[in-house]
XYZ file of C-alpha atoms in Angstrom:
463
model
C 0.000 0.000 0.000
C 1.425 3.611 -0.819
C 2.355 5.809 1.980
C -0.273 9.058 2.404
C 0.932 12.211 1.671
C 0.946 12.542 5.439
C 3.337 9.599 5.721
C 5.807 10.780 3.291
C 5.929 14.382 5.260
C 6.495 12.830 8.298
C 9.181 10.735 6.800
C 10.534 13.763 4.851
C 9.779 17.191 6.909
C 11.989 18.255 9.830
C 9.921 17.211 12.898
C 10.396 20.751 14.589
C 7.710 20.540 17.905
C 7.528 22.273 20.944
C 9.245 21.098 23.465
C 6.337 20.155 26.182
C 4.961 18.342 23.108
C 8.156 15.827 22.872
C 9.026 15.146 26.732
C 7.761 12.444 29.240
C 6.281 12.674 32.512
C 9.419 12.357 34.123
C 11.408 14.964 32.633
C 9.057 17.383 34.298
C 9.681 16.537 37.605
C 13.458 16.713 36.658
C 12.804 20.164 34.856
C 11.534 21.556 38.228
C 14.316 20.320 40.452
C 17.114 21.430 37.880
C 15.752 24.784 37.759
C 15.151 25.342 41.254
C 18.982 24.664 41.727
C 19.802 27.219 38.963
C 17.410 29.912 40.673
C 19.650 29.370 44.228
C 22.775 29.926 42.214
C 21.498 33.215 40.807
C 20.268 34.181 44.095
C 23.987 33.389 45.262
C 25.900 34.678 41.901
C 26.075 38.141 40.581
C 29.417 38.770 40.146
C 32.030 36.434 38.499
C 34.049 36.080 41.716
C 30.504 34.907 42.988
C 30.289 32.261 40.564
C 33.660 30.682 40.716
C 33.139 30.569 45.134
C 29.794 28.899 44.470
C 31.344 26.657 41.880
C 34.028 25.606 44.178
C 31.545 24.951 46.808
C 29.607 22.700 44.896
C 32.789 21.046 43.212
C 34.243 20.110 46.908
C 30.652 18.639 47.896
C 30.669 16.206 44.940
C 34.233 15.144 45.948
C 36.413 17.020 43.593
C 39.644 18.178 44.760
C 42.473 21.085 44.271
C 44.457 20.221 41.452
C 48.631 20.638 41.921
C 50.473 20.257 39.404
C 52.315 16.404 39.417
C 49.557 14.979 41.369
C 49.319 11.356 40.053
C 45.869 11.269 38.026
C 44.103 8.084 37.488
C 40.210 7.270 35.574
C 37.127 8.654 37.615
C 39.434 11.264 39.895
C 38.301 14.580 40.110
C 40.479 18.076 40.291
C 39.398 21.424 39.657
C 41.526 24.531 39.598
C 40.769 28.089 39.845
C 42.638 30.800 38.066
C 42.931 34.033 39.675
C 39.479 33.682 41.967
C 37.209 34.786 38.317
C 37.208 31.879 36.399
C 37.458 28.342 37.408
C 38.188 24.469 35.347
C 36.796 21.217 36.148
C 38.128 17.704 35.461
C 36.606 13.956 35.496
C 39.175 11.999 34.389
C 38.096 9.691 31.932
C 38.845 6.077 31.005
C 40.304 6.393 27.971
C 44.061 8.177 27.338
C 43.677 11.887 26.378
C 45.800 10.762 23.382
C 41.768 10.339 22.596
C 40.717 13.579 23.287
C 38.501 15.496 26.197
C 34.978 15.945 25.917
C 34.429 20.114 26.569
C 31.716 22.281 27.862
C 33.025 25.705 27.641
C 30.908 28.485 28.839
C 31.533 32.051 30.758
C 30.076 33.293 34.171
C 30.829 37.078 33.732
C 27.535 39.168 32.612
C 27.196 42.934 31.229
C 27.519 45.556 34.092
C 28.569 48.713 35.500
C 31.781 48.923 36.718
C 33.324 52.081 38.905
C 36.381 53.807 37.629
C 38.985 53.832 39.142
C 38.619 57.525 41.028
C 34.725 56.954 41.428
C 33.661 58.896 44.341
C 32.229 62.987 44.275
C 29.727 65.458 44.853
C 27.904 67.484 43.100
C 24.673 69.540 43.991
C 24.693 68.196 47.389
C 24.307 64.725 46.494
C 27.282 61.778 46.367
C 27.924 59.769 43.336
C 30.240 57.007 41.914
C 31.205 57.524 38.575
C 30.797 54.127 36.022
C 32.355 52.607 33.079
C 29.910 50.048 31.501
C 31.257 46.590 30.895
C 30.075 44.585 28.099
C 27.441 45.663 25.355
C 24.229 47.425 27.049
C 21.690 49.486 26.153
C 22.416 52.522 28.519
C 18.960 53.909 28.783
C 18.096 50.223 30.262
C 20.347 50.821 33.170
C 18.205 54.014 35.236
C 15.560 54.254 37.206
C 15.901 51.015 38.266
C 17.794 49.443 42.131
C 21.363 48.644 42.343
C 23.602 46.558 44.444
C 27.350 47.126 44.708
C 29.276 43.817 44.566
C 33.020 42.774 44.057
C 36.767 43.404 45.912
C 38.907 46.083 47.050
C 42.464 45.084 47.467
C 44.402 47.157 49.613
C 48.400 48.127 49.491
C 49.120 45.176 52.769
C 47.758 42.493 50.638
C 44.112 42.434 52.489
C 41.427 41.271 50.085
C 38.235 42.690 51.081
C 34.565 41.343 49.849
C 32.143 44.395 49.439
C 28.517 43.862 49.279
C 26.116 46.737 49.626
C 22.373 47.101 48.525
C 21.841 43.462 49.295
C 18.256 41.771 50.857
C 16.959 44.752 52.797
C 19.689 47.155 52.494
C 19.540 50.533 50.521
C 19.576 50.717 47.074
C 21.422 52.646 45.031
C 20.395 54.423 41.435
C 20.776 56.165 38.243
C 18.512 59.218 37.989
C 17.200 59.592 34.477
C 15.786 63.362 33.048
C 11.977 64.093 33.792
C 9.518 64.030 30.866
C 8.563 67.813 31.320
C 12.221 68.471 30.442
C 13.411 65.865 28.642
C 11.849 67.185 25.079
C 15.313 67.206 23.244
C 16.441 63.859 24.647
C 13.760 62.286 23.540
C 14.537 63.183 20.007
C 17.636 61.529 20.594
C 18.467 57.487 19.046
C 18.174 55.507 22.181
C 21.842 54.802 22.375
C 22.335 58.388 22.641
C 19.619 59.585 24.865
C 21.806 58.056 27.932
C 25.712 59.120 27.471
C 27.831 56.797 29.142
C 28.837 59.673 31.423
C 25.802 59.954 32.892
C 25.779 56.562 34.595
C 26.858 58.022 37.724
C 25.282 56.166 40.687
C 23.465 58.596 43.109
C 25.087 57.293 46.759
C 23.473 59.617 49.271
C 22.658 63.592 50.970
C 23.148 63.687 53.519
C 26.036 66.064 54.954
C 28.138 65.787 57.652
C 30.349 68.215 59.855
C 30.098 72.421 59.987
C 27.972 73.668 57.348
C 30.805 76.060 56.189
C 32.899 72.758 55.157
C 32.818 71.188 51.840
C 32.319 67.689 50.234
C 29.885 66.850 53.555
C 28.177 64.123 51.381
C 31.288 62.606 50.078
C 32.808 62.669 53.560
C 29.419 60.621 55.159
C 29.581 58.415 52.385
C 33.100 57.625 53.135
C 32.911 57.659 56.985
C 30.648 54.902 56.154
C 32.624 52.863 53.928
C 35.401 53.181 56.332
C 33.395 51.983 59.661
C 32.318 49.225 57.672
C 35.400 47.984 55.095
C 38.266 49.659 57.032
C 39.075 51.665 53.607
C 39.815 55.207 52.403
C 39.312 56.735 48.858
C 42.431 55.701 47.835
C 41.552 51.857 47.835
C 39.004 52.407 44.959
C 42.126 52.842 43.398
C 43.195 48.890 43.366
C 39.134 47.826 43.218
C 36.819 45.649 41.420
C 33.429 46.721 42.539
C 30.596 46.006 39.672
C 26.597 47.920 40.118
C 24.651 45.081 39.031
C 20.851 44.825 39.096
C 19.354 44.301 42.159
C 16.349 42.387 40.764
C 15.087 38.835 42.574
C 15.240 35.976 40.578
C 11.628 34.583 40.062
C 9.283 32.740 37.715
C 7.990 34.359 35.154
C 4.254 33.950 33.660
C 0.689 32.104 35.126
C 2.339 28.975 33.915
C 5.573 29.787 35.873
C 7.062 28.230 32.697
C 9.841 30.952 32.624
C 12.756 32.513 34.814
C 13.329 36.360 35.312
C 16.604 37.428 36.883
C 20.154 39.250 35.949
C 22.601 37.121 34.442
C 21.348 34.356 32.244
C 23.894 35.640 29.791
C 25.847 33.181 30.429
C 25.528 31.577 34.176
C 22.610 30.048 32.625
C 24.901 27.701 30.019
C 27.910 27.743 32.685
C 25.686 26.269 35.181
C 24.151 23.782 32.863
C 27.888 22.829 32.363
C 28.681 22.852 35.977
C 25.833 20.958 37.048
C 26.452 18.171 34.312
C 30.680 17.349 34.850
C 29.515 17.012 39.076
C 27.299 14.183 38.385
C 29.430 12.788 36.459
C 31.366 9.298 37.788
C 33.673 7.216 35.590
C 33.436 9.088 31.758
C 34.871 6.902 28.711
C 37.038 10.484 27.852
C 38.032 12.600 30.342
C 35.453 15.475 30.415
C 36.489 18.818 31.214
C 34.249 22.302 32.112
C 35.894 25.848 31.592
C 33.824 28.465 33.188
C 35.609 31.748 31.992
C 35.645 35.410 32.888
C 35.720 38.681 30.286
C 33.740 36.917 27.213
C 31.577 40.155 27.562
C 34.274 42.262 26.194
C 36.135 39.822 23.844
C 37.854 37.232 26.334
C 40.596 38.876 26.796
C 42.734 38.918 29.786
C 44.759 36.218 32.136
C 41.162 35.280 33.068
C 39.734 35.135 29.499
C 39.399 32.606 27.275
C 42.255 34.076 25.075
C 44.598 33.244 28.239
C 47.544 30.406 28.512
C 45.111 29.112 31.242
C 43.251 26.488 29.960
C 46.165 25.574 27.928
C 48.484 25.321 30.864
C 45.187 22.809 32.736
C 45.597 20.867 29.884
C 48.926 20.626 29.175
C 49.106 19.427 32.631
C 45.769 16.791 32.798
C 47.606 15.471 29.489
C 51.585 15.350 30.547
C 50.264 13.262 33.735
C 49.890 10.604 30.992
C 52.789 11.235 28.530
C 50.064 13.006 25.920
C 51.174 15.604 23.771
C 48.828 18.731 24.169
C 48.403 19.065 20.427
C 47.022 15.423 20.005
C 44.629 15.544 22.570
C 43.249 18.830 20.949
C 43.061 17.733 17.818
C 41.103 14.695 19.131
C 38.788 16.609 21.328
C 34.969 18.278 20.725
C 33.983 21.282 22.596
C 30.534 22.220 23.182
C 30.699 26.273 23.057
C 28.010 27.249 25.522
C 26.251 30.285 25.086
C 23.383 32.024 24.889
C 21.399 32.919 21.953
C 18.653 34.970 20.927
C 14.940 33.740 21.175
C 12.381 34.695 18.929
C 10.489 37.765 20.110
C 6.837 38.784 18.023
C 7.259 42.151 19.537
C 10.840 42.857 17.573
C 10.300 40.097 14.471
C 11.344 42.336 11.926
C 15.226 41.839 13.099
C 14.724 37.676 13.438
C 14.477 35.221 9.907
C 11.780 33.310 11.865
C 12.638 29.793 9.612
C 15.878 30.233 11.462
C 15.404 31.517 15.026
C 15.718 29.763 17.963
C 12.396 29.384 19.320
C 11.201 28.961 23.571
C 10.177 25.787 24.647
C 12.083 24.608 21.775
C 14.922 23.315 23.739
C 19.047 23.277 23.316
C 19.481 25.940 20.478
C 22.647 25.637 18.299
C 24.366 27.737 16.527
C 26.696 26.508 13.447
C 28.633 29.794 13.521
C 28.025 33.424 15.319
C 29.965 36.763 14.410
C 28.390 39.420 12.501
C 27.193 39.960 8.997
C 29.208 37.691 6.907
C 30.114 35.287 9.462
C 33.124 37.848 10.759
C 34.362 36.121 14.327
C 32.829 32.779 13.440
C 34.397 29.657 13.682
C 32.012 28.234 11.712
C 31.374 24.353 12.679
C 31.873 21.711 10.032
C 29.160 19.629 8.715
C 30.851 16.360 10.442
C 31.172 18.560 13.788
C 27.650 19.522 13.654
C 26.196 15.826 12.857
C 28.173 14.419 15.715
C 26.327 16.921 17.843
C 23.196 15.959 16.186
C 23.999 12.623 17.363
C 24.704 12.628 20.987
C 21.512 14.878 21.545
C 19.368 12.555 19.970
C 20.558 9.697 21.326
C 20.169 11.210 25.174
C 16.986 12.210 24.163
C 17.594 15.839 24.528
C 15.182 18.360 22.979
C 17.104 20.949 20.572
C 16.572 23.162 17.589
C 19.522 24.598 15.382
C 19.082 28.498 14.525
C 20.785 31.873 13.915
C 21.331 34.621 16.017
C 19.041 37.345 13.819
C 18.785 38.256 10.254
C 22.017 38.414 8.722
C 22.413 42.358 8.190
C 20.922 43.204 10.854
C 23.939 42.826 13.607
C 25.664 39.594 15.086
C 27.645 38.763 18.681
C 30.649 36.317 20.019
C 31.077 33.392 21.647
C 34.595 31.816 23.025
C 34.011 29.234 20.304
C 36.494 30.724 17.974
C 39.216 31.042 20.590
C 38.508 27.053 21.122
C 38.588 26.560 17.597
C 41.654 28.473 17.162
C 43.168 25.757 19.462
C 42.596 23.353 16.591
C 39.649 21.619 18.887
C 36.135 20.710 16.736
C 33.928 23.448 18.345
C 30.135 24.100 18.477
C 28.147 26.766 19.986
C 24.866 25.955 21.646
C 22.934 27.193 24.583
C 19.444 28.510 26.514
C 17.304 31.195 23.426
C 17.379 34.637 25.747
C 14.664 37.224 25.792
C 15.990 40.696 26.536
C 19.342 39.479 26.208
C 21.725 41.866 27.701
C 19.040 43.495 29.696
C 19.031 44.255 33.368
C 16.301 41.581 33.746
C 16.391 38.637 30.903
C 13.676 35.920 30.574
C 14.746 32.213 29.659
C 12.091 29.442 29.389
C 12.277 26.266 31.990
C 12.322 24.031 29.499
C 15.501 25.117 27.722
C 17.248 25.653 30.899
C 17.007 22.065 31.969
C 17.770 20.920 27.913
C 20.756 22.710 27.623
C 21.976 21.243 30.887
C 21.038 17.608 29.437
C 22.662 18.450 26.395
C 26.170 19.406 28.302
C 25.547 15.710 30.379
C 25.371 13.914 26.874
C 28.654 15.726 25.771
C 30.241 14.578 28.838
C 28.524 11.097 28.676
C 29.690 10.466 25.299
């Protein structure tokens, strides 16, 4: 009997579905519990210092250990080691000799944010204010009007490394004032990456003065009398300081259907956690798996901290001399699973999306073949036989995914770290969580993708 014409599609079509319209009973009681974990490292992660502590935490309760360089390695130990206290790179050594390659999940765990220069503090009109340089891309006008914590490090001349949090659970908030509509007639004429200067990020502190009202800089002086009864620092320890202004937004579900997660950060912790949550359930891999959670992606992963840095190199080099493996074979033996964000599908902004090629919500794991801008510029551009392998391993772990584009192809682009992988001469693939608002103070990520991409990094590891 001849097939129908609805038997030959079937055979024939892509299968594309939604994701809640592929999974089984059980993978929503797993979806819950993954994300619940994810929401608690949020909570607990806002800065990349954050995230490599928390990851370390984690790492040492699953029964990984310090790695020193000569330690004698053997299948199913487990070492970490954390590079500078920003970024941090897990082990599981595997079965088989690296001569076979390492199984990679590489994703980042530093988001867009304000950051204070390095001579931050002043007054002006009777009001104190730390002056900003923005870190990453953002859309400036996104960043007033809304609350503020102050998160990060001051280092002082003696050595003492002190952990600054302010703004936190029910402290004070801190802001960015924005112009008044009654006088804002020529900004609003402005593009809306003009309308907000970056100079005008300057976080409003406090008013109130101290000392004899003849005196000057009263504000400025409270605010640092302050600092100083709390931190034990002067002005002149901003000078050797990391403090970052991030959101300060709770992390919560998102819709009736609480099918969705609102917070700061998904850009990347979502992907790095996914990562990090995979390689600590792991036991005894077939090749030794390895997760790199890196540091300064958002400005082009530069840096001893970025992906650019000797640091992997030198964590490999060493996994790999502990069995008499040349570095270069390994690499050239190994697949890395790029993890990163990408851009969901939004109706309300459709004109910049080529909706046959957009990753879609509920749609799960969304790769990317190649990123970059325009004509593929700061791509690495997966092969066909990198890309089927992926294919592969997904499918066979039963892992809901969907392979897309960032946007239309004129219409802008953005980076991953999977060129500076690639560049290592390792097989490389980007894939991640689909972001709304990416880059936003608040983004929204869908459940459902969350716990994919996570399942996705296991089956890499699993392979």
């Amino acid at each position: 009997m001849s097939e129908t014409m609805k038997e030959r599609k079937e055979k024939l079509f892509s299968a594309m579905k939604n994701g809640y319209d592929r999974m089984e009973e059980q993978d929503f009681v797993g979806m819950q519990a993954y994300c619940e974990a994810y929401k608690d490292f949020l909570r607990r992660c806002k800065t990349e210092r954050e995230c490599t502590r928390r990851g370390i935490a984690l790492a040492e309760e699953k029964g990984f250990v310090p790695y020193h360089r000569g330690m004698h390695l053997q299948p199913g130990d487990k070492v970490y080691t954390c590079n500078r206290g920003k970024s941090l790179m897990l082990a599981v050594i595997g079965l088989e000799s690296m001569a076979q390659g390492v199984q990679i999940a590489a994703a980042h765990i530093d988001s867009p944010r304000l950051d204070l220069k390095p001579n931050p503090l002043y007054e002006e009109g009777g009001m104190a204010y730390f002056k900003t340089h923005y870190y990453g891309g953002i859309r400036k006008y996104q960043w007033v009007t809304i609350p503020l914590e102050l998160r990060g490090v001051i280092a002082c001349k003696d050595g003492t490394l002190v952990d600054v949090v302010l703004g936190e659970g029910a402290e004070p908030k801190f802001v960015i004032n924005d112009l008044l509509p009654h006088l804002g007639a020529e900004q609003g004429k402005k593009p809306l990456n003009e309308a907000i200067p970056g100079e005008n990020l300057n976080i409003l502190l406090g008013s109130q003065p101290v000392g004899d009202e003849d005196g000057s800089d009263r504000v400025k002086l409270h605010i640092l009398e302050r600092l100083h009864e709390k931190y034990g620092i002067t002005e002149d320890d901003f000078t050797s300081a990391e403090l970052e202004a991030v959101p300060a937004v709770e992390v919560t579900d998102i819709g009736l259907d609480a099918s969705l997660i609102g917070a700061y950060g998904h850009d990347d912790r979502v992907c790095g956690f996914a990562a990090l949550q995979a390689i600590l359930e792991l036991e005894m891999p077939n090749k030794t798996a390895v997760c790199m959670l890196a540091d300064k992606e958002e400005i082009g992963s530069m840096g001893v901290t970025g992906m650019q840095s000797a640091a992997f190199d030198t964590f490999l080099h060493d996994l790999c001399e502990s069995q008499g493996v040349a570095l270069r074979e390994c690499y050239e033996n190994s697949f890395c699973l790029s993890a990163d964000v990408t851009a969901a599908y939004d109706p309300n902004f459709g004109e910049v999306f080529e909706r046959r090629n957009a990753s879609m919500i509920n749609h799960g794991m969304g790769l990317c073949k190649y990123t970059g801008a325009r004509g593929k510029s700061g791509a690495s551009d997966a092969s066909a036989e990198t890309v089927a392998y992926l294919r592969r391993l997904l499918d066979d772990a039963g892992v809901v995914w969907h392979i897309s584009e960032l946007g239309k192809v004129d219409a802008g682009g953005g980076g991953t770290v999977a060129m500076y992988m690639a560049n290592r001469n390792i097989a490389t693939l980007d894939a991640g969580v689909p972001v709304l608002s990416m880059h936003a103070p608040f983004e929204t990520v869908s459940k459902l993708d969350c716990y994919m991409t996570y399942r996705g990094c296991k089956a890499v590891f699993e392979a």
